[in-house]
One Martini backbone bead per residue (centre of mass of N, CA, C, O) as a GRO file, in nm:
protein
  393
    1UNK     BB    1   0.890  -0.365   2.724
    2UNK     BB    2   1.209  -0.442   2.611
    3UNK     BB    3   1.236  -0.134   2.445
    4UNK     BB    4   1.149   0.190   2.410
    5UNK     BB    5   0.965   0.350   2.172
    6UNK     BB    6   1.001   0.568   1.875
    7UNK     BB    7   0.803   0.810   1.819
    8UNK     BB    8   0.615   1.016   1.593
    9UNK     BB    9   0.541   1.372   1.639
   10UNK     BB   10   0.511   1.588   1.417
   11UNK     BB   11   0.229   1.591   1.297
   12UNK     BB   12   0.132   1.741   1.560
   13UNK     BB   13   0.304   1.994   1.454
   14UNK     BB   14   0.267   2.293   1.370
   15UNK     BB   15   0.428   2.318   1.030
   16UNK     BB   16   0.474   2.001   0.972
   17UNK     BB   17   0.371   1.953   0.645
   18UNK     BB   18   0.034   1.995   0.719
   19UNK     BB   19  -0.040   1.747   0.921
   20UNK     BB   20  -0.244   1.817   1.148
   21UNK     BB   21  -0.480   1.848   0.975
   22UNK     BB   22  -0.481   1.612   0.850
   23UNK     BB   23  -0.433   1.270   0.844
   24UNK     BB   24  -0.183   1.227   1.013
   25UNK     BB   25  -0.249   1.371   1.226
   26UNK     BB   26  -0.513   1.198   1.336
   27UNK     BB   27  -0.342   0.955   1.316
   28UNK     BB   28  -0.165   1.033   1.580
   29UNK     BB   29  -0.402   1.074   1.764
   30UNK     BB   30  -0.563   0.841   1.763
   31UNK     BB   31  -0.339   0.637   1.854
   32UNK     BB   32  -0.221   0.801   2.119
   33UNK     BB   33  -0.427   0.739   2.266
   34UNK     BB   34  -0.472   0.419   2.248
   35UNK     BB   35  -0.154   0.407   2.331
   36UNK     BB   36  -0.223   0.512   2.634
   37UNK     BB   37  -0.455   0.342   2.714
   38UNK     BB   38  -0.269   0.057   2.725
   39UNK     BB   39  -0.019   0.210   2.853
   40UNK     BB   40   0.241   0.328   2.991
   41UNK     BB   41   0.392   0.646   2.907
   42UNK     BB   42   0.629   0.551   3.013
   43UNK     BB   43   0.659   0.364   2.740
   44UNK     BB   44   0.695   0.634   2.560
   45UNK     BB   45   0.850   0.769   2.282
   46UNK     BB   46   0.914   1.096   2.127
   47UNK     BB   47   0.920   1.268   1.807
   48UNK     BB   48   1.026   1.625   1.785
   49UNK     BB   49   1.009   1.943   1.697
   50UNK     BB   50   1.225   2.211   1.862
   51UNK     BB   51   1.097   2.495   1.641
   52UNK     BB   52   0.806   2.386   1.740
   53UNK     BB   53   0.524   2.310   1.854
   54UNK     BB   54   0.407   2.113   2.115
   55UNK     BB   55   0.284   1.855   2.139
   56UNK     BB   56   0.006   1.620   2.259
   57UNK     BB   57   0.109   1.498   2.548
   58UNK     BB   58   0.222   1.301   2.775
   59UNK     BB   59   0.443   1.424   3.027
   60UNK     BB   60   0.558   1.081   3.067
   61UNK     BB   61   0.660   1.128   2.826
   62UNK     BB   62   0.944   1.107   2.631
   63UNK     BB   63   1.183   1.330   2.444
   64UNK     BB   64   1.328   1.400   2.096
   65UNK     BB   65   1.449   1.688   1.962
   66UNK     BB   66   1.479   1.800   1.679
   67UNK     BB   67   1.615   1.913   1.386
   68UNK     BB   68   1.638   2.097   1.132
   69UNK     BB   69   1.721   2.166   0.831
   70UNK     BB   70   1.876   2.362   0.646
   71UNK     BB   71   1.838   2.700   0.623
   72UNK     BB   72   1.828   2.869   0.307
   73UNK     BB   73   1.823   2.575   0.140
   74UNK     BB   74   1.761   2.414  -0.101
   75UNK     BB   75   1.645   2.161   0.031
   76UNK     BB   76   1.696   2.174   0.366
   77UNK     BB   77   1.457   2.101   0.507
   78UNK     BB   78   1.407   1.823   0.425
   79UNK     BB   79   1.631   1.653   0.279
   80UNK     BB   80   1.892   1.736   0.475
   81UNK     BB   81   1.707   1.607   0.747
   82UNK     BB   82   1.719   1.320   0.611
   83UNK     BB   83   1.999   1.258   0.556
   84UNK     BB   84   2.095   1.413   0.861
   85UNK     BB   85   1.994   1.504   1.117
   86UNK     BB   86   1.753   1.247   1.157
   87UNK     BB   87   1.976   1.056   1.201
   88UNK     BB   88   2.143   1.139   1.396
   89UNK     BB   89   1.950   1.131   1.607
   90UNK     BB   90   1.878   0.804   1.594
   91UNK     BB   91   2.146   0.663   1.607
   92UNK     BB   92   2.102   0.566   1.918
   93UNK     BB   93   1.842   0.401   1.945
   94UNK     BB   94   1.944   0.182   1.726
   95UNK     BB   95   2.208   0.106   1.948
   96UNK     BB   96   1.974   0.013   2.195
   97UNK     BB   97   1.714  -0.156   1.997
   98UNK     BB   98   1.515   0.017   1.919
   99UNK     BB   99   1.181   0.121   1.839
  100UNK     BB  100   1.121   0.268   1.562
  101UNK     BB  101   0.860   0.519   1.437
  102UNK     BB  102   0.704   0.626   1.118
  103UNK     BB  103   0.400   0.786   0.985
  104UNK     BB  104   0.559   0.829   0.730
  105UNK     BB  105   0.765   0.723   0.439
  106UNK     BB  106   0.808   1.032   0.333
  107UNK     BB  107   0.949   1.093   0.656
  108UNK     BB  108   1.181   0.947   0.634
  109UNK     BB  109   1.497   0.866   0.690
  110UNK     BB  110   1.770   0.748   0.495
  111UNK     BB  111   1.888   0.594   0.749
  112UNK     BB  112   1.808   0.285   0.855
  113UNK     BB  113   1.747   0.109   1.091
  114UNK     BB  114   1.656  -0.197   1.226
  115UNK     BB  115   1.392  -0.083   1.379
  116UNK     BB  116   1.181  -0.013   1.143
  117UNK     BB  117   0.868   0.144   1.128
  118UNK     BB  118   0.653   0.193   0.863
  119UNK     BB  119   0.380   0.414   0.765
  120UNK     BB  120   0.165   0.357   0.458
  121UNK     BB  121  -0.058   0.597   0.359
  122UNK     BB  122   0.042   0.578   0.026
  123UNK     BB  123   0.105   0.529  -0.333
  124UNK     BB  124   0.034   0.811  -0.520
  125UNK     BB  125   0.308   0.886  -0.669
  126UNK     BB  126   0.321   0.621  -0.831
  127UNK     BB  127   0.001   0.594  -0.940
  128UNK     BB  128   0.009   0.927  -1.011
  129UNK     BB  129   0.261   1.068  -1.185
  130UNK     BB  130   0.127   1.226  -1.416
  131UNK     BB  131   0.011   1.442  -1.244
  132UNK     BB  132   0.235   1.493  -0.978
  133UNK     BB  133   0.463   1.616  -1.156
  134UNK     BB  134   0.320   1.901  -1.223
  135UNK     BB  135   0.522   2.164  -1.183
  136UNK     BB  136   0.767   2.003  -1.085
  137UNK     BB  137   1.043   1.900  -1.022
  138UNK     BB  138   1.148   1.598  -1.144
  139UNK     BB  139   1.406   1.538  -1.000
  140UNK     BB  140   1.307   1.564  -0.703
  141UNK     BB  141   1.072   1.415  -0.733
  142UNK     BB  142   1.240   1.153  -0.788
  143UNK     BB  143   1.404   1.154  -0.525
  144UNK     BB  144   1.225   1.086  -0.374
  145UNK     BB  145   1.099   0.824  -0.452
  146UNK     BB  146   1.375   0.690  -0.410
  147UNK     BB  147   1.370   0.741  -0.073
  148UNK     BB  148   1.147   0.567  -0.057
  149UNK     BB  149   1.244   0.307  -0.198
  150UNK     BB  150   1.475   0.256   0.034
  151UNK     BB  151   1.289   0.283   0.305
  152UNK     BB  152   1.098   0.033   0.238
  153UNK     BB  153   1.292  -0.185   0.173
  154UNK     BB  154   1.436  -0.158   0.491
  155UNK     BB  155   1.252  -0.210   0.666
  156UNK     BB  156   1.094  -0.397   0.860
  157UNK     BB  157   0.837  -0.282   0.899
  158UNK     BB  158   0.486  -0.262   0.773
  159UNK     BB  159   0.227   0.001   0.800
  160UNK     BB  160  -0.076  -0.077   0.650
  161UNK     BB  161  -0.413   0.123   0.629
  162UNK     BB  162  -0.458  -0.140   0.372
  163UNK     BB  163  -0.488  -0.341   0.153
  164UNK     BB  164  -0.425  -0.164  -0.092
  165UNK     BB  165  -0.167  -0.072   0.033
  166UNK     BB  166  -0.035  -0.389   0.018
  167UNK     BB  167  -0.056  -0.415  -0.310
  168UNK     BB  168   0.107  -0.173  -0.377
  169UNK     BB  169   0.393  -0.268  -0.238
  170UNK     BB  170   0.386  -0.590  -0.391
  171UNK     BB  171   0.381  -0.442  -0.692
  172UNK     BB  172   0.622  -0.198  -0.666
  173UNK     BB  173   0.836  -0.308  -0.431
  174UNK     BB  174   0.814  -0.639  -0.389
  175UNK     BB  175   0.740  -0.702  -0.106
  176UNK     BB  176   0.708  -0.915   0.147
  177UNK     BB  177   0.371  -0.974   0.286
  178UNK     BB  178   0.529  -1.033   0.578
  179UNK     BB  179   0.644  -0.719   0.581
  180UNK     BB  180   0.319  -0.648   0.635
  181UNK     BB  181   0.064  -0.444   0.808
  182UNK     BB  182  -0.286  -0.431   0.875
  183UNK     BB  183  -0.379  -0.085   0.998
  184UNK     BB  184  -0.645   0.025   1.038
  185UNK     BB  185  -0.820   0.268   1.084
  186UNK     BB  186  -1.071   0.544   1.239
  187UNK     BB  187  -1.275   0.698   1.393
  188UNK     BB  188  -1.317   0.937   1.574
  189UNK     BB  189  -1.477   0.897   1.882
  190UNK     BB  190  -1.651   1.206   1.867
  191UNK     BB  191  -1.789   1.065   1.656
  192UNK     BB  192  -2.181   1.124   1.629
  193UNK     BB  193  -2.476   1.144   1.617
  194UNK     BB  194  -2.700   1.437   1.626
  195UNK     BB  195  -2.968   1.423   1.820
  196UNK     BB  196  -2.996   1.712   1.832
  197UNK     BB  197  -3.135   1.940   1.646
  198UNK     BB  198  -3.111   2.224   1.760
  199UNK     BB  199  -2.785   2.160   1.789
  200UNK     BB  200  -2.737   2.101   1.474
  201UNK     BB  201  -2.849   2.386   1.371
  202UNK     BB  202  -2.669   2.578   1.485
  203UNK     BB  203  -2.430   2.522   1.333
  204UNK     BB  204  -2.555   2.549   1.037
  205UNK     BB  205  -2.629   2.846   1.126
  206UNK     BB  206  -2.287   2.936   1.049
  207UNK     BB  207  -2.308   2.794   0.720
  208UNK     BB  208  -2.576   2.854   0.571
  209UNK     BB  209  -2.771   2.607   0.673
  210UNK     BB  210  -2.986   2.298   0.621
  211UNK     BB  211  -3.095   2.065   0.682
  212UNK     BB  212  -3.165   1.850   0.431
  213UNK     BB  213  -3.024   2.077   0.135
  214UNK     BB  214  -2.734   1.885   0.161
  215UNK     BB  215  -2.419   1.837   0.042
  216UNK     BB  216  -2.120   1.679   0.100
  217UNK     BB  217  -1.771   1.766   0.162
  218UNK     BB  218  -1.422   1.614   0.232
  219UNK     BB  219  -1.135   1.776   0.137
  220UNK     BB  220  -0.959   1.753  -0.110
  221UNK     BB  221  -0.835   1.915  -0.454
  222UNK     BB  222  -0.690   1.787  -0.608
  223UNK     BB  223  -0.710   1.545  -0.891
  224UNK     BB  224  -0.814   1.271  -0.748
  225UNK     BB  225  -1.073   1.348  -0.629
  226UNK     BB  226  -1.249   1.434  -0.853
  227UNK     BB  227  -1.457   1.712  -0.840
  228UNK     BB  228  -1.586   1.736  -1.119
  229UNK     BB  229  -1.764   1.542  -1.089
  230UNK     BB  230  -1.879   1.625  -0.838
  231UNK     BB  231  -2.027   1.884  -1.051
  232UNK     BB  232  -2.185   1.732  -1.269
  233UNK     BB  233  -2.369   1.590  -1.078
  234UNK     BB  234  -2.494   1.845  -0.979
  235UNK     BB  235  -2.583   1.973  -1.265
  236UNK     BB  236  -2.773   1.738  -1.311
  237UNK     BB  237  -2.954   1.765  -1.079
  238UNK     BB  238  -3.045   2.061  -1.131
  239UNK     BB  239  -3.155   1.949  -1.404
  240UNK     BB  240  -3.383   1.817  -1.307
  241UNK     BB  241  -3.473   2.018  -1.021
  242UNK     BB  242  -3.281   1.992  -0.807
  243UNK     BB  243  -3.174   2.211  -0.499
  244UNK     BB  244  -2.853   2.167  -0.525
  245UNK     BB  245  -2.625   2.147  -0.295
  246UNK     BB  246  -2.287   2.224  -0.200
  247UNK     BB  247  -2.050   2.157   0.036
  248UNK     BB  248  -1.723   2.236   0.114
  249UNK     BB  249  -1.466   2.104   0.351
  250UNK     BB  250  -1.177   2.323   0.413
  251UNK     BB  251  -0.862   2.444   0.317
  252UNK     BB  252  -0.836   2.598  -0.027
  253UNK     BB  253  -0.770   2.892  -0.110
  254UNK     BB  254  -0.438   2.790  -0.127
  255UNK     BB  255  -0.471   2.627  -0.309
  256UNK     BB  256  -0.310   2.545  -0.630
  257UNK     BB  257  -0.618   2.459  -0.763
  258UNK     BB  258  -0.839   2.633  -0.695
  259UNK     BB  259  -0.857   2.842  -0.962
  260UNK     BB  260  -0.942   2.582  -1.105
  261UNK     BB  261  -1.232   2.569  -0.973
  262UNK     BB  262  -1.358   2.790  -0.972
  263UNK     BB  263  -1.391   2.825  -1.233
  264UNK     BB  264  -1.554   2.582  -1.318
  265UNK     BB  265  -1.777   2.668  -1.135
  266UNK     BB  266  -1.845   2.906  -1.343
  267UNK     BB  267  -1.869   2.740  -1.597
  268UNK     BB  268  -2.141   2.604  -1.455
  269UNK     BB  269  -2.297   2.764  -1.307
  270UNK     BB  270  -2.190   2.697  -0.981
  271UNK     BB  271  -2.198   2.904  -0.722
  272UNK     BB  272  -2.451   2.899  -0.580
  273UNK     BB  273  -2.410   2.602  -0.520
  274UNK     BB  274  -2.159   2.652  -0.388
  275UNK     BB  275  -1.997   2.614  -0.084
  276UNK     BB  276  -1.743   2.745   0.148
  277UNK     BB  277  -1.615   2.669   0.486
  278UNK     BB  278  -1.380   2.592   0.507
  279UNK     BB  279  -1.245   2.535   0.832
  280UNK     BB  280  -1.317   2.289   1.039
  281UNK     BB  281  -1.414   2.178   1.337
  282UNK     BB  282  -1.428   1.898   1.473
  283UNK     BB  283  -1.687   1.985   1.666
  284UNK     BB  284  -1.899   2.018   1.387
  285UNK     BB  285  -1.894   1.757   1.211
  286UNK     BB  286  -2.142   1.614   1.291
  287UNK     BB  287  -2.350   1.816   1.223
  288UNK     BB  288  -2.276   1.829   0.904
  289UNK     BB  289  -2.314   1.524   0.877
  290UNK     BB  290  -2.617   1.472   1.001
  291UNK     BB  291  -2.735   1.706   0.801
  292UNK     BB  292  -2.689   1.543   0.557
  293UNK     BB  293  -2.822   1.405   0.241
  294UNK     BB  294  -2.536   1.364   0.164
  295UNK     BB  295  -2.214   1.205   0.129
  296UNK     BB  296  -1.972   1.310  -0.121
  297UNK     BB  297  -1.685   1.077  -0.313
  298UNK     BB  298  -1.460   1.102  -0.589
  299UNK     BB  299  -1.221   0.947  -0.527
  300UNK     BB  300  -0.990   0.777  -0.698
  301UNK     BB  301  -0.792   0.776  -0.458
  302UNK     BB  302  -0.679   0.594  -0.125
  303UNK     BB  303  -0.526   0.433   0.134
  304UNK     BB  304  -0.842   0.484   0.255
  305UNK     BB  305  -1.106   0.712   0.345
  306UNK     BB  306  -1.188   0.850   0.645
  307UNK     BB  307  -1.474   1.060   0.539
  308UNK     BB  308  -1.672   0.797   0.487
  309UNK     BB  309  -1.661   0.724   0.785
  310UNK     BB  310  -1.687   0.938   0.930
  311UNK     BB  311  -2.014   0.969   0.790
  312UNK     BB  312  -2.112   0.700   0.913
  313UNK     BB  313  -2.061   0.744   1.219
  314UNK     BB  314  -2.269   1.031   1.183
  315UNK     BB  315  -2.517   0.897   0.970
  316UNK     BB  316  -2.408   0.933   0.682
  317UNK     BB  317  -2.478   0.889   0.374
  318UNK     BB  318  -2.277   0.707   0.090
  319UNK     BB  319  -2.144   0.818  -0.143
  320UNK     BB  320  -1.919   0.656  -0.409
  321UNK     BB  321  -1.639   0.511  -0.521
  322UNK     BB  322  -1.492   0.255  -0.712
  323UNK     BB  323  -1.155   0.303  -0.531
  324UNK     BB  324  -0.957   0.151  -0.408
  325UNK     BB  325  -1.022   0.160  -0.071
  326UNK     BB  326  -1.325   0.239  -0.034
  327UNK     BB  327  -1.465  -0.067  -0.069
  328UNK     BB  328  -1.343  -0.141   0.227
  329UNK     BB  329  -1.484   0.057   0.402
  330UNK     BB  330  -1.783   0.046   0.310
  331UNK     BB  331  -1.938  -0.152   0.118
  332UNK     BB  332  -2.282  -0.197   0.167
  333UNK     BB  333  -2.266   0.094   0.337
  334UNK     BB  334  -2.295   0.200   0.028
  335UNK     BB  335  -2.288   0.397  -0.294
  336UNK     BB  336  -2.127   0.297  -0.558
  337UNK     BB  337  -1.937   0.423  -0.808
  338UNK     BB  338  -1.769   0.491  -1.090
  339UNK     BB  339  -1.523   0.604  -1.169
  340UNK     BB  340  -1.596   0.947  -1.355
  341UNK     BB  341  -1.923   0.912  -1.314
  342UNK     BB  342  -2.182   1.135  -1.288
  343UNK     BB  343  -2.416   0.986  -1.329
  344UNK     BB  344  -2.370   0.755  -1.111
  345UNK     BB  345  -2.351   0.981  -0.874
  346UNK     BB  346  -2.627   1.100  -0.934
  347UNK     BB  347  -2.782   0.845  -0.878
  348UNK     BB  348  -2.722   0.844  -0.635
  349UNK     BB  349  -2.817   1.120  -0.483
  350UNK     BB  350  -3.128   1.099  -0.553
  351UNK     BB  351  -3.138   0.795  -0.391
  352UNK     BB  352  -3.111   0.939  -0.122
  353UNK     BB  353  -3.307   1.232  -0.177
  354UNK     BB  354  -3.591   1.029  -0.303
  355UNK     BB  355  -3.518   0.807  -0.039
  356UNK     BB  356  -3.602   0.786   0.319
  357UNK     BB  357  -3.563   0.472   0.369
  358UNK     BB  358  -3.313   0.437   0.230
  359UNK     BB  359  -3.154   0.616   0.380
  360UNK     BB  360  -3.199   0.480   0.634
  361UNK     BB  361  -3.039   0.217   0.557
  362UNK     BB  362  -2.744   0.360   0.506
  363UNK     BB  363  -2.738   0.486   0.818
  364UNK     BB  364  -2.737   0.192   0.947
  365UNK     BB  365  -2.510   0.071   0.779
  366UNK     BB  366  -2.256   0.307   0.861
  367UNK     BB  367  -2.260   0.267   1.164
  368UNK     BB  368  -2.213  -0.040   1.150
  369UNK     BB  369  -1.947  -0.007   1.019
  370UNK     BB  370  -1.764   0.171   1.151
  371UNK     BB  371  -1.791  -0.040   1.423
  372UNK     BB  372  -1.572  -0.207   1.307
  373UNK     BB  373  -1.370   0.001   1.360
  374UNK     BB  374  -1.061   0.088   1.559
  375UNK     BB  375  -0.830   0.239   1.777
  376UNK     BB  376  -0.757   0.017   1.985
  377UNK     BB  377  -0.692  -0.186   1.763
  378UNK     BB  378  -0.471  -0.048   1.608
  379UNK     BB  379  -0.302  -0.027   1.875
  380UNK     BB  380  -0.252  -0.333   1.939
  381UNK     BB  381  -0.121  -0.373   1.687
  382UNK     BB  382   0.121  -0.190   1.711
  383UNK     BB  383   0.237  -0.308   1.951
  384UNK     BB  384   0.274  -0.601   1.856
  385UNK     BB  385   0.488  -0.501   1.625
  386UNK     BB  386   0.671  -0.404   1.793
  387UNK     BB  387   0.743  -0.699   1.975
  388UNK     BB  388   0.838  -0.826   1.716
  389UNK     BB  389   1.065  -0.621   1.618
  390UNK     BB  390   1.204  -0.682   1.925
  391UNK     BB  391   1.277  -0.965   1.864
  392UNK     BB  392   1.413  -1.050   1.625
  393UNK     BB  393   1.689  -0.856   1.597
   0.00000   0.00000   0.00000
């Protein structure tokens, strides 16, 4: 490479911004693990912060060690370090000609260097503000937005994680489609259908499931997920007779809407049917998909939608959305409904529910779809941009 790139690996450290869990983390192990497996890791340097635990990098990788903005004012700890912290510490590597990448645009420094690459993960505050504004002050809400809007306007290049989220780029901050690439994300490598039903179960009946008895969500509980519906699917299945489970996987009792889900499904009379399995372990993934009667995705917005992706490479049938970037990963390789219709919904898990024929043409075109995204491919195209980048001056 023409000067060795820094890239942001803060992601991967808990405790910041809660991304370790999340997509940006996920998003962050399996790029920098195919981009490490593509050139010497002694030609990637990374950007970490110095107050949290250490990422998981190969130790031939140079690391530069940030510190947070000033701690016990009110934002302090983003905007101060966003605004003076992390230019200054970003701006050696600037005056070297080096390529910054930074894996979040949310994430950007307030100052950006001639080099700077933002992966835009999605554009959900700004299409979806009347939502995500209610209870935020409003002020704080309007000046991130804005902070987002002057780091994309000046970044050399983006990188959209799907054409939807390229074309929201395009449409709400006017960006040139020239200075967007997008660079599809793909599933962790480790997830792969559980041929062993043996081994499938034990994991199973540590969540109190059983194979076939379940349909399955993973993900966030925020407004955007429209999990609402994807209650009513379910309330309306159990009216019809199918004795109709909902597993829901993540770490939700601590979100501020969890509350608010509870009520609702105590108000739905579906308690006995909702599952909350907490924090799933990576390696539980597969088993639980593998197990399960069809993956329900009710997402009104997502930016990409890594999770009915994961459950097709794990060969399970997916019900979804026909919403935001949802319909360029699944295609035709699942049944979409329409965002916010329960009764299509319904109908979507039902038939995937009592026809064995269609679930297996369902999970066989699911696995298929899967093999199409690539981290390897993820990986080269971001290298690319990398030297194209460095390339331009």
């Amino acid at each position: 490479m023409k000067a060795m790139p820094l890239i942001d690996a803060r992601a991967l450290q808990p405790g910041y911004k809660e991304h370790a869990q999340r997509g940006i983390g996920r998003y962050a192990k399996s790029l920098f693990a195919a981009m490490t497996a593509q050139v010497d890791p002694g030609e990637l340097s990374f950007i970490q912060r110095r107050d949290l635990p250490a990422p998981e990098l190969p130790p031939q990788s140079p690391r530069l060690a940030v510190g947070p903005g000033p701690q016990g004012l009110p934002g302090g700890e983003r905007l101060i370090g966003q605004y003076w912290t992390l230019p200054r510490a970003l701006a050696p590597a600037w005056k070297q000609g080096r390529v910054v990448h930074i894996l979040s645009h949310a994430d950007a420094p307030a100052l950006l260097g001639p080099r700077t690459v933002l992966t835009c993960q999605d554009l959900i505050f700004q299409r979806m503000e009347d939502i995500y504004i209610k209870g935020r002050n409003a002020l704080a809400f309007r000046a991130a937005r804005w902070l987002e809007t002057r780091c994309l306007s000046r970044a050399a290049r983006i990188l959209a994680i799907s054409e939807c989220t390229k074309r929201d780029l395009v449409e709400l901050y006017n960006i040139p489609p020239e200075r967007v690439t997008v660079v599809p994300l793909a599933a962790d490598p480790g997830l792969a259908p559980v041929k062993d039903p043996a081994a499938r179960d034990e994991v199973l009946r540590r969540y109190a499931l059983e194979a076939g008895s379940y349909y399955f969500y993973l993900g966030g509980i925020d407004p955007r997920k429209d999990l609402p519906t994807l209650l009513r699917a379910l309330l309306i299945l159990r009216e019809q007779g199918r004795p109709a489970v909902l597993a829901l996987a993540g770490k939700v009792e601590r979100d501020k809407h969890y509350p608010a889900l509870a009520r609702l499904i105590e108000g739905m009379d579906l308690a006995p049917a909702v599952k909350f399995l907490g924090f799933v372990p990576d390696q539980d993934l597969p088993a639980l998909y593998s197990g399960t009667t069809a993956f329900a995705f009710p997402s009104l917005y997502e930016g990409f939608g890594l999770p009915p992706l994961e459950a097709m490479a794990c060969g399970a049938p997916v019900a979804a959305v026909r919403a935001a970037a949802v319909p360029e990963v699944v295609e035709e390789a699942g049944i979409l409904a329409p965002p916010g219709d329960a009764r299509a919904l319904a109908q979507a898990l039902a038939a995937l529910t009592d026809d064995p024929e269609l679930a297996q043409r369902y999970r066989a075109l699911g696995f298929k779809q899967a093999a199409r995204f690539s981290w390897e491919r993820a990986a080269a195209q971001t290298l690319a941009v990398y030297e194209e980048v460095a390339s331009a001056g």
